[in-house]
CSV table of C-alpha atoms and ligand atoms in Angstrom, one decimal:
chain,number,residue,atom,x,y,z
A,909,MET,CA,9.5,26.4,-41.5
A,910,GLN,CA,9.6,22.9,-43.0
A,911,ILE,CA,10.4,24.2,-46.5
A,912,LEU,CA,13.2,26.4,-45.2
A,913,ARG,CA,14.8,23.6,-43.4
A,914,LEU,CA,14.7,21.3,-46.5
A,915,LEU,CA,16.4,24.0,-48.5
A,916,PHE,CA,19.0,24.4,-45.8
A,917,LEU,CA,19.8,20.7,-45.9
A,918,VAL,CA,20.1,20.7,-49.6
A,919,LEU,CA,22.5,23.6,-49.6
A,920,ILE,CA,24.9,22.7,-46.8
A,921,PRO,CA,27.9,20.5,-47.6
A,922,ALA,CA,27.8,16.8,-46.9
A,923,PRO,CA,30.4,16.7,-44.0
A,924,TYR,CA,28.1,19.0,-42.1
A,925,ILE,CA,25.2,16.7,-42.5
A,926,ALA,CA,27.4,13.8,-41.3
A,927,ALA,CA,28.3,15.9,-38.2
A,928,GLN,CA,24.7,16.5,-37.6
A,929,ASN,CA,24.1,12.7,-37.6
A,930,ALA,CA,26.9,12.2,-35.2
A,931,GLY,CA,25.0,13.8,-32.4
A,932,THR,CA,23.9,17.4,-33.0
A,933,SER,CA,20.5,16.6,-34.4
A,934,PHE,CA,18.8,17.9,-31.2
A,935,ASP,CA,17.3,21.3,-31.6
A,936,THR,CA,15.4,23.4,-29.1
A,937,GLY,CA,12.8,24.3,-31.7
A,938,THR,CA,11.7,20.7,-32.2
A,939,VAL,CA,11.9,20.0,-28.5
A,940,GLU,CA,9.6,23.0,-27.9
A,941,LYS,CA,7.1,22.0,-30.6
A,942,THR,CA,6.9,18.5,-29.1
A,943,ILE,CA,6.5,19.4,-25.5
A,944,ARG,CA,4.0,22.2,-26.3
A,945,PHE,CA,1.7,19.7,-28.0
A,946,LEU,CA,1.9,17.2,-25.1
A,947,ALA,CA,1.5,19.8,-22.3
A,948,ALA,CA,-1.1,22.1,-24.0
A,949,ASP,CA,-4.2,23.1,-22.1
A,950,GLU,CA,-6.2,21.2,-24.7
A,951,MET,CA,-4.6,18.0,-23.6
A,952,LYS,CA,-6.2,18.5,-20.2
A,953,GLY,CA,-3.3,17.0,-18.3
A,954,ARG,CA,-3.3,13.6,-20.1
A,955,ALA,CA,-5.3,11.7,-17.4
A,956,VAL,CA,-5.6,7.9,-17.8
A,957,PHE,CA,-8.9,6.9,-19.4
A,958,SER,CA,-9.4,10.3,-21.0
A,959,PRO,CA,-9.7,10.9,-24.8
A,960,GLU,CA,-6.8,13.3,-24.5
A,961,ILE,CA,-4.3,10.7,-23.4
A,962,ASP,CA,-5.2,8.7,-26.5
A,963,LYS,CA,-4.5,11.7,-28.5
A,964,ALA,CA,-1.1,12.0,-26.9
A,965,ALA,CA,-0.4,8.3,-27.6
A,966,ASP,CA,-1.3,8.7,-31.3
A,967,PHE,CA,1.1,11.7,-31.4
A,968,ILE,CA,4.0,9.7,-30.0
A,969,ALA,CA,3.2,6.7,-32.2
A,970,ALA,CA,3.2,9.0,-35.3
A,971,SER,CA,6.5,10.4,-34.3
A,972,PHE,CA,8.0,6.9,-33.8
A,973,LYS,CA,6.7,5.9,-37.2
A,974,LYS,CA,8.1,9.0,-38.9
A,975,SER,CA,11.5,8.3,-37.3
A,976,GLY,CA,11.6,4.9,-38.8
A,977,LEU,CA,11.1,2.7,-35.8
A,978,GLN,CA,9.4,-0.7,-35.9
A,979,PRO,CA,6.5,-1.4,-33.6
A,980,LEU,CA,7.9,-3.4,-30.6
A,981,GLN,CA,5.1,-6.0,-31.0
A,982,GLY,CA,2.7,-6.7,-33.8
A,983,ASN,CA,1.9,-4.0,-36.2
A,984,SER,CA,1.0,-1.1,-33.9
A,985,PHE,CA,3.2,1.2,-31.8
A,986,LEU,CA,0.4,1.0,-29.2
A,987,GLN,CA,0.9,-1.7,-26.6
A,988,PRO,CA,-2.6,-2.2,-25.2
A,989,PHE,CA,-3.4,-3.9,-22.0
A,990,THR,CA,-6.2,-4.2,-19.5
A,991,VAL,CA,-6.4,-3.0,-15.9
A,992,TYR,CA,-9.2,-4.1,-13.7
A,993,SER,CA,-11.1,-2.6,-10.8
A,994,ALA,CA,-13.4,-4.2,-8.3
A,995,ALA,CA,-16.7,-2.4,-7.4
A,996,PHE,CA,-18.0,-3.7,-4.1
A,997,ARG,CA,-21.4,-5.4,-4.1
A,998,GLY,CA,-21.9,-7.4,-0.9
A,999,LEU,CA,-20.2,-9.1,2.1
A,1000,MET,CA,-21.0,-11.7,4.7
A,1001,ALA,CA,-18.3,-12.5,7.3
A,1002,ARG,CA,-18.7,-14.9,10.2
A,1003,ALA,CA,-16.0,-16.1,12.6
A,1004,ASP,CA,-16.5,-18.6,15.4
A,1005,GLN,CA,-20.3,-18.4,15.1
A,1006,LYS,CA,-20.3,-14.6,15.4
A,1007,GLU,CA,-20.9,-12.0,12.6
A,1008,LEU,CA,-18.0,-9.7,12.1
A,1009,PRO,CA,-18.9,-6.0,11.6
A,1010,LYS,CA,-18.9,-5.2,7.9
A,1011,ASP,CA,-16.8,-2.1,8.4
A,1012,ASN,CA,-14.1,-4.3,9.9
A,1013,VAL,CA,-13.6,-6.5,6.8
A,1014,ILE,CA,-12.2,-5.5,3.5
A,1015,VAL,CA,-11.8,-8.0,0.7
A,1016,ILE,CA,-9.3,-7.4,-2.1
A,1017,THR,CA,-10.0,-9.9,-4.9
A,1018,GLY,CA,-10.1,-10.2,-8.7
A,1019,GLN,CA,-13.0,-12.7,-8.4
A,1020,PRO,CA,-16.6,-11.7,-8.8
A,1021,VAL,CA,-17.7,-14.1,-6.1
A,1022,LEU,CA,-15.3,-15.3,-3.4
A,1023,GLU,CA,-16.1,-17.7,-0.6
A,1024,VAL,CA,-13.4,-18.5,1.9
A,1025,THR,CA,-13.5,-20.8,5.0
A,1026,GLU,CA,-10.9,-22.2,7.3
A,1027,LYS,CA,-10.6,-25.1,4.8
A,1028,SER,CA,-9.5,-22.8,2.0
A,1029,GLY,CA,-5.8,-22.8,3.0
A,1030,TYR,CA,-5.5,-19.0,3.4
A,1031,ASN,CA,-2.3,-17.8,5.1
A,1032,ILE,CA,-3.1,-15.9,8.3
A,1033,ARG,CA,-0.8,-13.0,9.0
A,1034,SER,CA,-1.0,-9.8,11.0
A,1035,ILE,CA,0.0,-6.2,10.8
A,1036,ASN,CA,1.1,-5.2,14.3
A,1037,ALA,CA,1.0,-1.8,16.0
A,1038,GLY,CA,3.9,0.5,15.1
A,1039,SER,CA,4.5,-1.1,11.7
A,1040,SER,CA,3.8,0.5,8.3
A,1041,LEU,CA,0.2,-0.3,7.5
A,1042,PHE,CA,0.2,0.5,3.8
A,1043,HIS,CA,3.6,-1.0,3.1
A,1044,GLU,CA,2.7,-4.3,4.7
A,1045,ALA,CA,-0.8,-4.3,3.2
A,1046,SER,CA,0.6,-3.7,-0.2
A,1047,GLU,CA,3.1,-6.5,0.3
A,1048,ALA,CA,0.2,-8.9,1.2
A,1049,VAL,CA,-2.0,-7.8,-1.7
A,1050,ASN,CA,0.9,-8.1,-4.3
A,1051,ASN,CA,2.6,-11.3,-3.1
A,1052,GLY,CA,0.4,-13.4,-5.3
A,1053,GLY,CA,-0.9,-15.6,-2.4
A,1054,ASN,CA,-4.2,-15.9,-0.6
A,1055,ASN,CA,-4.1,-14.1,2.8
A,1056,ILE,CA,-6.1,-13.2,5.7
A,1057,VAL,CA,-4.4,-10.2,7.3
A,1058,LEU,CA,-5.4,-9.3,10.9
A,1059,VAL,CA,-4.9,-5.5,11.3
A,1060,ASP,CA,-4.1,-4.1,14.8
A,1061,GLU,CA,-6.8,-2.0,16.3
A,1062,SER,CA,-4.4,1.0,16.5
A,1063,PHE,CA,-4.9,1.3,12.7
A,1064,ALA,CA,-8.7,1.8,13.0
A,1065,PRO,CA,-8.7,5.4,11.7
A,1066,ASP,CA,-6.9,4.4,8.5
A,1067,PHE,CA,-8.4,0.9,8.0
A,1068,LYS,CA,-11.1,2.1,5.6
A,1069,ARG,CA,-8.4,3.5,3.2
A,1070,LEU,CA,-7.3,-0.1,2.4
A,1071,ILE,CA,-10.2,-0.1,-0.1
A,1072,LEU,CA,-7.8,1.7,-2.4
A,1073,PHE,CA,-6.5,-1.7,-3.4
A,1074,LYS,CA,-9.8,-2.4,-5.1
A,1075,ARG,CA,-8.9,0.2,-7.6
A,1076,ASN,CA,-6.9,-0.5,-10.8
A,1077,PHE,CA,-4.9,-3.7,-10.7
A,1078,LEU,CA,-3.2,-5.6,-13.6
A,1079,LYS,CA,-4.1,-9.1,-12.7
A,1080,ARG,CA,-4.7,-10.6,-9.3
A,1081,ALA,CA,-3.4,-14.1,-8.7
A,1082,GLY,CA,-4.5,-14.3,-5.0
A,1083,SER,CA,-7.1,-12.7,-2.8
A,1084,THR,CA,-6.4,-10.8,0.5
A,1085,ILE,CA,-8.9,-10.3,3.3
A,1086,PHE,CA,-8.1,-7.5,5.8
A,1087,ILE,CA,-9.8,-7.9,9.2
A,1088,LEU,CA,-9.6,-5.1,11.8
A,1089,GLY,CA,-8.9,-6.7,15.2
A,1090,LYS,CA,-7.9,-10.2,16.2
A,1091,PRO,CA,-10.8,-12.7,16.1
A,1092,ALA,CA,-9.8,-16.3,16.9
A,1093,LEU,CA,-10.7,-17.7,13.5
A,1094,GLN,CA,-11.1,-21.4,14.5
A,1095,THR,CA,-13.9,-21.6,12.0
A,1096,TYR,CA,-15.0,-18.9,9.6
A,1097,THR,CA,-16.9,-18.1,6.4
A,1098,ILE,CA,-16.3,-15.0,4.4
A,1099,LYS,CA,-18.3,-14.3,1.2
A,1100,ALA,CA,-17.8,-11.3,-0.9
A,1101,SER,CA,-19.1,-10.2,-4.2
A,1102,HIS,CA,-17.8,-7.5,-6.6
A,1103,VAL,CA,-18.4,-6.4,-10.1
A,1104,ILE,CA,-15.0,-6.6,-11.9
A,1105,LYS,CA,-14.6,-3.9,-14.5
A,1106,GLU,CA,-12.1,-3.8,-17.3
A,1107,HIS,CA,-10.3,-0.6,-18.5
A,1108,ARG,CA,-8.1,-0.3,-21.5
A,1109,LEU,CA,-4.7,1.4,-21.4
A,1110,ALA,CA,-1.8,1.6,-23.8
A,1111,ASN,CA,2.0,2.2,-23.7
A,1112,VAL,CA,3.6,3.4,-26.9
A,1113,ALA,CA,6.6,1.3,-27.8
A,1114,GLY,CA,9.0,1.3,-30.8
A,1115,LEU,CA,12.1,-0.8,-31.7
A,1116,LEU,CA,15.3,0.0,-33.5
A,1117,PRO,CA,16.8,-3.4,-34.2
A,1118,GLY,CA,20.5,-3.7,-33.5
A,1119,ARG,CA,23.1,-4.5,-36.2
A,1120,SER,CA,24.8,-7.3,-34.5
A,1121,ARG,CA,23.4,-7.9,-31.0
A,1122,LYS,CA,19.7,-7.9,-31.8
A,1123,ASP,CA,18.7,-9.9,-28.7
A,1124,GLU,CA,20.3,-7.4,-26.3
A,1125,TYR,CA,18.3,-4.3,-25.5
A,1126,VAL,CA,18.9,-0.8,-24.3
A,1127,ILE,CA,15.7,1.0,-23.2
A,1128,PHE,CA,14.9,4.7,-23.2
A,1129,SER,CA,11.6,5.4,-21.4
A,1130,ALA,CA,9.4,8.0,-19.8
A,1131,HIS,CA,5.7,8.2,-18.8
A,1132,TYR,CA,3.3,10.2,-20.9
A,1133,ASP,CA,0.4,10.3,-18.5
A,1134,HIS,CA,-0.2,13.0,-15.9
A,1135,ILE,CA,-2.9,13.7,-13.4
A,1136,GLY,CA,-5.4,15.5,-15.5
A,1137,ILE,CA,-7.9,18.2,-14.3
A,1138,GLY,CA,-7.9,19.0,-10.6
A,1139,LYS,CA,-8.5,21.6,-7.9
A,1140,PRO,CA,-8.1,25.1,-9.4
A,1141,VAL,CA,-5.1,27.2,-8.3
A,1142,ASN,CA,-5.4,30.8,-9.3
A,1143,GLY,CA,-8.2,29.9,-11.7
A,1144,ASP,CA,-6.2,27.2,-13.5
A,1145,SER,CA,-7.4,23.7,-13.2
A,1146,VAL,CA,-5.3,22.0,-15.9
A,1147,TYR,CA,-2.4,20.1,-14.5
A,1148,ASN,CA,-0.3,20.2,-17.6
A,1149,GLY,CA,2.5,18.0,-16.5
A,1150,ALA,CA,5.0,19.7,-18.8
A,1151,ASN,CA,7.9,18.7,-16.6
A,1152,ASP,CA,6.2,15.6,-15.3
A,1153,ASP,CA,6.7,13.9,-17.6
A,1154,ALA,CA,6.1,15.5,-21.0
A,1155,SER,CA,9.8,16.5,-20.8
A,1156,GLY,CA,10.9,12.9,-20.5
A,1157,THR,CA,8.5,11.8,-23.2
A,1158,THR,CA,9.8,14.5,-25.5
A,1159,ALA,CA,13.3,13.2,-24.8
A,1160,VAL,CA,12.4,9.7,-25.7
A,1161,MET,CA,10.9,10.9,-29.0
A,1162,MET,CA,14.0,13.0,-29.8
A,1163,LEU,CA,16.3,10.1,-29.0
A,1164,ALA,CA,14.3,7.8,-31.2
A,1165,GLY,CA,14.7,10.3,-34.1
A,1166,HIS,CA,18.4,10.6,-33.4
A,1167,PHE,CA,19.3,6.9,-33.2
A,1168,ALA,CA,17.0,6.0,-36.0
A,1169,ALA,CA,18.9,8.5,-38.2
A,1170,LEU,CA,22.3,7.2,-37.1
A,1171,LYS,CA,21.3,3.5,-37.6
A,1172,ASN,CA,24.7,2.3,-36.2
A,1173,ASN,CA,23.4,0.7,-33.0
A,1174,GLU,CA,24.8,-2.7,-32.4
A,1175,ARG,CA,22.4,-3.5,-29.6
A,1176,SER,CA,18.7,-3.1,-30.2
A,1177,ILE,CA,17.1,0.0,-28.7
A,1178,ILE,CA,13.5,0.1,-27.4
A,1179,PHE,CA,11.8,3.5,-27.0
A,1180,VAL,CA,8.8,3.5,-24.8
A,1181,ALA,CA,6.3,6.0,-23.4
A,1182,PHE,CA,4.5,4.5,-20.4
A,1183,THR,CA,0.9,5.1,-19.4
A,1184,ALA,CA,-0.5,5.1,-15.8
A,1185,GLU,CA,2.7,6.0,-13.9
A,1186,GLU,CA,0.8,8.5,-11.8
A,1187,SER,CA,-1.9,5.9,-10.9
A,1188,GLY,CA,0.3,3.0,-9.8
A,1189,GLY,CA,3.0,2.3,-12.5
A,1190,PHE,CA,0.8,-0.1,-14.4
A,1191,GLY,CA,2.2,0.8,-17.8
A,1192,SER,CA,5.8,0.0,-16.9
A,1193,GLN,CA,4.7,-3.1,-15.0
A,1194,TYR,CA,2.9,-4.5,-18.0
A,1195,PHE,CA,5.7,-3.6,-20.4
A,1196,SER,CA,8.3,-5.2,-18.1
A,1197,MET,CA,6.4,-8.5,-18.0
A,1198,GLN,CA,6.6,-8.7,-21.8
A,1199,LEU,CA,10.4,-8.9,-21.8
A,1200,ASN,CA,13.1,-11.2,-20.7
A,1201,PRO,CA,15.0,-9.2,-18.1
A,1202,SER,CA,18.2,-11.0,-18.8
A,1203,GLN,CA,18.2,-9.6,-22.4
A,1204,ILE,CA,18.0,-6.0,-21.2
A,1205,ALA,CA,21.5,-4.5,-20.9
A,1206,ALA,CA,20.3,-1.1,-19.6
A,1207,MET,CA,17.2,1.1,-19.0
A,1208,LEU,CA,17.5,4.8,-19.0
A,1209,ASN,CA,14.2,6.2,-17.7
A,1210,ILE,CA,13.8,9.9,-18.0
A,1211,GLU,CA,11.6,11.8,-15.5
A,1212,MET,CA,11.4,15.6,-15.1
A,1213,ILE,CA,14.3,17.1,-16.9
A,1214,GLY,CA,12.8,20.5,-17.8
A,1215,THR,CA,14.0,22.6,-14.8
A,1216,ASP,CA,17.7,23.2,-13.9
A,1217,SER,CA,19.1,20.8,-11.4
A,1218,LYS,CA,20.4,21.8,-8.0
A,1219,TRP,CA,23.8,22.2,-9.6
A,1220,GLY,CA,22.5,24.5,-12.3
A,1221,LYS,CA,22.6,24.0,-16.0
A,1222,ASN,CA,24.4,21.1,-17.8
A,1223,SER,CA,23.8,18.6,-15.1
A,1224,ALA,CA,21.4,15.9,-14.0
A,1225,TYR,CA,21.3,13.1,-11.5
A,1226,ILE,CA,20.9,9.3,-11.7
A,1227,THR,CA,18.7,7.5,-9.1
A,1228,GLY,CA,20.1,4.5,-7.4
A,1229,PHE,CA,23.6,5.4,-8.7
A,1230,GLU,CA,25.5,2.9,-6.5
A,1231,LYS,CA,23.2,0.0,-7.3
A,1232,SER,CA,24.9,-0.8,-10.7
A,1233,SER,CA,27.8,0.4,-12.8
A,1234,LEU,CA,25.4,2.1,-15.3
A,1235,GLY,CA,25.8,5.6,-13.7
A,1236,GLY,CA,29.6,5.4,-13.8
A,1237,ILE,CA,29.6,4.4,-17.5
A,1238,LEU,CA,27.3,7.3,-18.4
A,1239,GLN,CA,29.5,9.7,-16.4
A,1240,LYS,CA,32.6,8.5,-18.1
A,1241,ASN,CA,31.1,8.9,-21.6
A,1242,LEU,CA,30.3,12.6,-20.8
A,1243,THR,CA,33.9,13.4,-19.9
A,1244,GLY,CA,35.0,16.5,-21.7
A,1245,THR,CA,31.5,17.5,-22.9
A,1246,GLY,CA,31.0,20.0,-20.1
A,1247,PHE,CA,27.9,18.1,-19.0
A,1248,GLU,CA,27.8,16.1,-15.7
A,1249,PHE,CA,25.7,13.4,-14.2
A,1250,HIS,CA,25.7,13.2,-10.4
A,1251,PRO,CA,24.4,10.5,-8.0
A,1252,ASP,CA,20.9,11.2,-6.8
A,1253,PRO,CA,21.2,13.9,-4.0
A,1254,TYR,CA,17.8,13.0,-2.4
A,1255,PRO,CA,18.4,9.4,-1.2
A,1256,ASP,CA,15.9,9.8,1.6
A,1257,GLN,CA,13.1,10.1,-1.0
A,1258,HIS,CA,13.8,6.6,-2.4
A,1259,LEU,CA,13.3,7.9,-6.0
A,1260,PHE,CA,14.9,4.7,-7.3
A,1261,TYR,CA,11.8,2.8,-6.4
A,1262,ARG,CA,9.3,5.5,-7.2
A,1263,SER,CA,9.4,5.6,-11.0
A,1264,ASP,CA,9.0,3.4,-14.0
A,1265,ASN,CA,12.5,1.9,-13.7
A,1266,ALA,CA,11.6,0.1,-10.5
A,1267,THR,CA,9.9,-3.0,-11.9
A,1268,LEU,CA,12.9,-4.0,-14.1
A,1269,ALA,CA,15.4,-2.9,-11.4
A,1270,LYS,CA,13.8,-5.3,-9.0
A,1271,LEU,CA,14.5,-8.0,-11.6
A,1272,GLY,CA,18.2,-7.1,-11.7
A,1273,VAL,CA,18.2,-4.9,-14.8
A,1274,PRO,CA,20.5,-1.9,-14.5
A,1275,ALA,CA,17.4,0.4,-14.8
A,1276,HIS,CA,17.8,3.9,-13.4
A,1277,THR,CA,16.0,7.2,-13.7
A,1278,ILE,CA,17.7,10.4,-15.0
A,1279,SER,CA,16.2,13.6,-13.6
A,1280,THR,CA,16.9,17.2,-12.8
A,1281,SER,CA,14.0,17.7,-10.5
A,1282,LYS,CA,14.8,19.5,-7.2
A,1283,MET,CA,12.8,17.2,-5.0
A,1284,ASP,CA,13.2,19.6,-2.0
A,1285,ASN,CA,12.3,22.7,-4.0
A,1286,GLU,CA,10.2,22.2,-7.1
A,1287,PRO,CA,7.2,24.6,-6.6
A,1288,ASN,CA,5.2,23.4,-9.7
A,1289,TYR,CA,5.5,19.7,-8.9
A,1290,HIS,CA,1.9,18.2,-9.3
A,1291,GLN,CA,0.5,21.8,-9.7
A,1292,PRO,CA,-1.3,23.5,-12.5
A,1293,GLY,CA,1.8,25.6,-12.7
A,1294,ASP,CA,3.8,22.7,-14.3
A,1295,ALA,CA,3.5,24.3,-17.7
A,1296,VAL,CA,6.0,24.8,-20.6
A,1297,GLU,CA,6.6,28.4,-19.6
A,1298,THR,CA,8.3,27.3,-16.4
A,1299,LEU,CA,10.9,25.1,-18.2
A,1300,ASP,CA,14.4,25.8,-19.5
A,1301,LEU,CA,14.0,24.3,-23.0
A,1302,ALA,CA,17.6,25.1,-24.1
A,1303,ASN,CA,19.0,23.3,-21.1
A,1304,MET,CA,16.6,20.5,-21.6
A,1305,THR,CA,17.8,20.0,-25.2
A,1306,GLU,CA,21.3,19.7,-23.9
A,1307,ILE,CA,20.2,17.1,-21.4
A,1308,ILE,CA,18.6,15.0,-24.1
A,1309,ARG,CA,21.7,15.3,-26.2
A,1310,SER,CA,23.9,14.3,-23.3
A,1311,ILE,CA,21.7,11.3,-22.4
A,1312,GLY,CA,22.2,10.1,-26.0
A,1313,ILE,CA,26.0,10.6,-25.8
A,1314,SER,CA,26.2,9.0,-22.3
A,1315,ALA,CA,24.6,5.7,-23.5
A,1316,GLY,CA,26.9,5.5,-26.6
A,1317,SER,CA,29.3,2.7,-25.5
A,1318,ILE,CA,26.4,0.5,-24.2
A,1319,ILE,CA,24.4,0.9,-27.4
A,1320,ALA,CA,27.6,0.1,-29.4
A,1321,GLY,CA,27.9,-3.1,-27.3
A,1322,LYS,CA,31.3,-2.1,-26.0
A,1323,GLU,CA,30.3,-1.9,-22.4
A,1324,THR,CA,27.7,-3.7,-20.3
A,1325,PRO,CA,26.7,-2.3,-16.9
A,1326,SER,CA,26.6,-4.6,-13.9
A,1327,ARG,CA,23.2,-5.9,-12.7
A,1328,VAL,CA,21.3,-4.4,-9.8
A,1329,LYS,CA,21.7,-6.7,-6.8
A,1330,ASP,CA,18.6,-8.1,-5.1
A,1331,GLU,CA,18.2,-6.5,-1.8
B,2091,LIG,ZN1,6.5,11.6,-13.2
């Protein structure tokens, strides 16, 4: 196969090669080979902390290298980082001379030993009946401060589930103590001990420096992790994640090869495959923290483009379409190609905040996700059935090509999308 193609390139006239470079260098055969590797049963669903996800990372890194990208940082395409988890060891909680039942207190902290009293300056807040427990709990845990959160008794059945915040966190500036009920808290002492464990993860990130506007970046991204091995369905326990999101990862690899061959980008382009999207978005959160958001002109995140969209072939949608002018620019650049981008037709699902674009979007970057996934009717979503056989690879190839074309004027530095407004 390789030899045949080489011969072909030697024999064809030069103008044809130039035309190939101008945007036709996407072929279904390469797309298929790439996605079949990532979504093979042997990859066991690319779960975080598995040897198979490391194999996937090496595969993506080798492809970036072969395309001629530079590592984004240092001399490796792997962008390693640490996530932590806290394993509970012990608790003592006393308020106004009375012991609090251990089951009514959950301490979320990154410190092995934490001791808090009324003199520690913790903010006392509450989650009231009728509000959204997990939304408010998450806000408290992630706001960076030290909090005591009094949780209304009506949440008793779900209270125990707040321990999920002990699992996998990037770094924890503050500590949050959830207490079920409303003790007076005139005086109190809460002591908790945990064993803090470290886990290594890695994004894969490559850079194609711009010709003139090196400090302005356009990002193409997707997540390469999936959910691994799970409950068998019809005897199949491998959740291959072909559509979610080996399809987007394949797109990022193809676009890297395409733009690296063209080498005419005025703005710098970053190609990145994120880890740990499915377990909390840690990969994109870490990646986003390494960049200056004001230098990022646009982020095109690609999630699930392997099935036909609700409009059929040659179409995809953009999440958060109305939040910046990026979608309009991408649409305009596709005029006359026979391919269409639509605004996200599933606004109730809040997809804009559910993928790897969210962290940068919250910082104002026009960061959106491109997808074809029918969120109301995608039977293989998070099922072992999400395998290559269920995908439309020819259409997927067209989507990848169209994403490349749609970003053309931004990569050329001719257009700059408006920023996402803080809400
Ligand atoms: Zn996904």
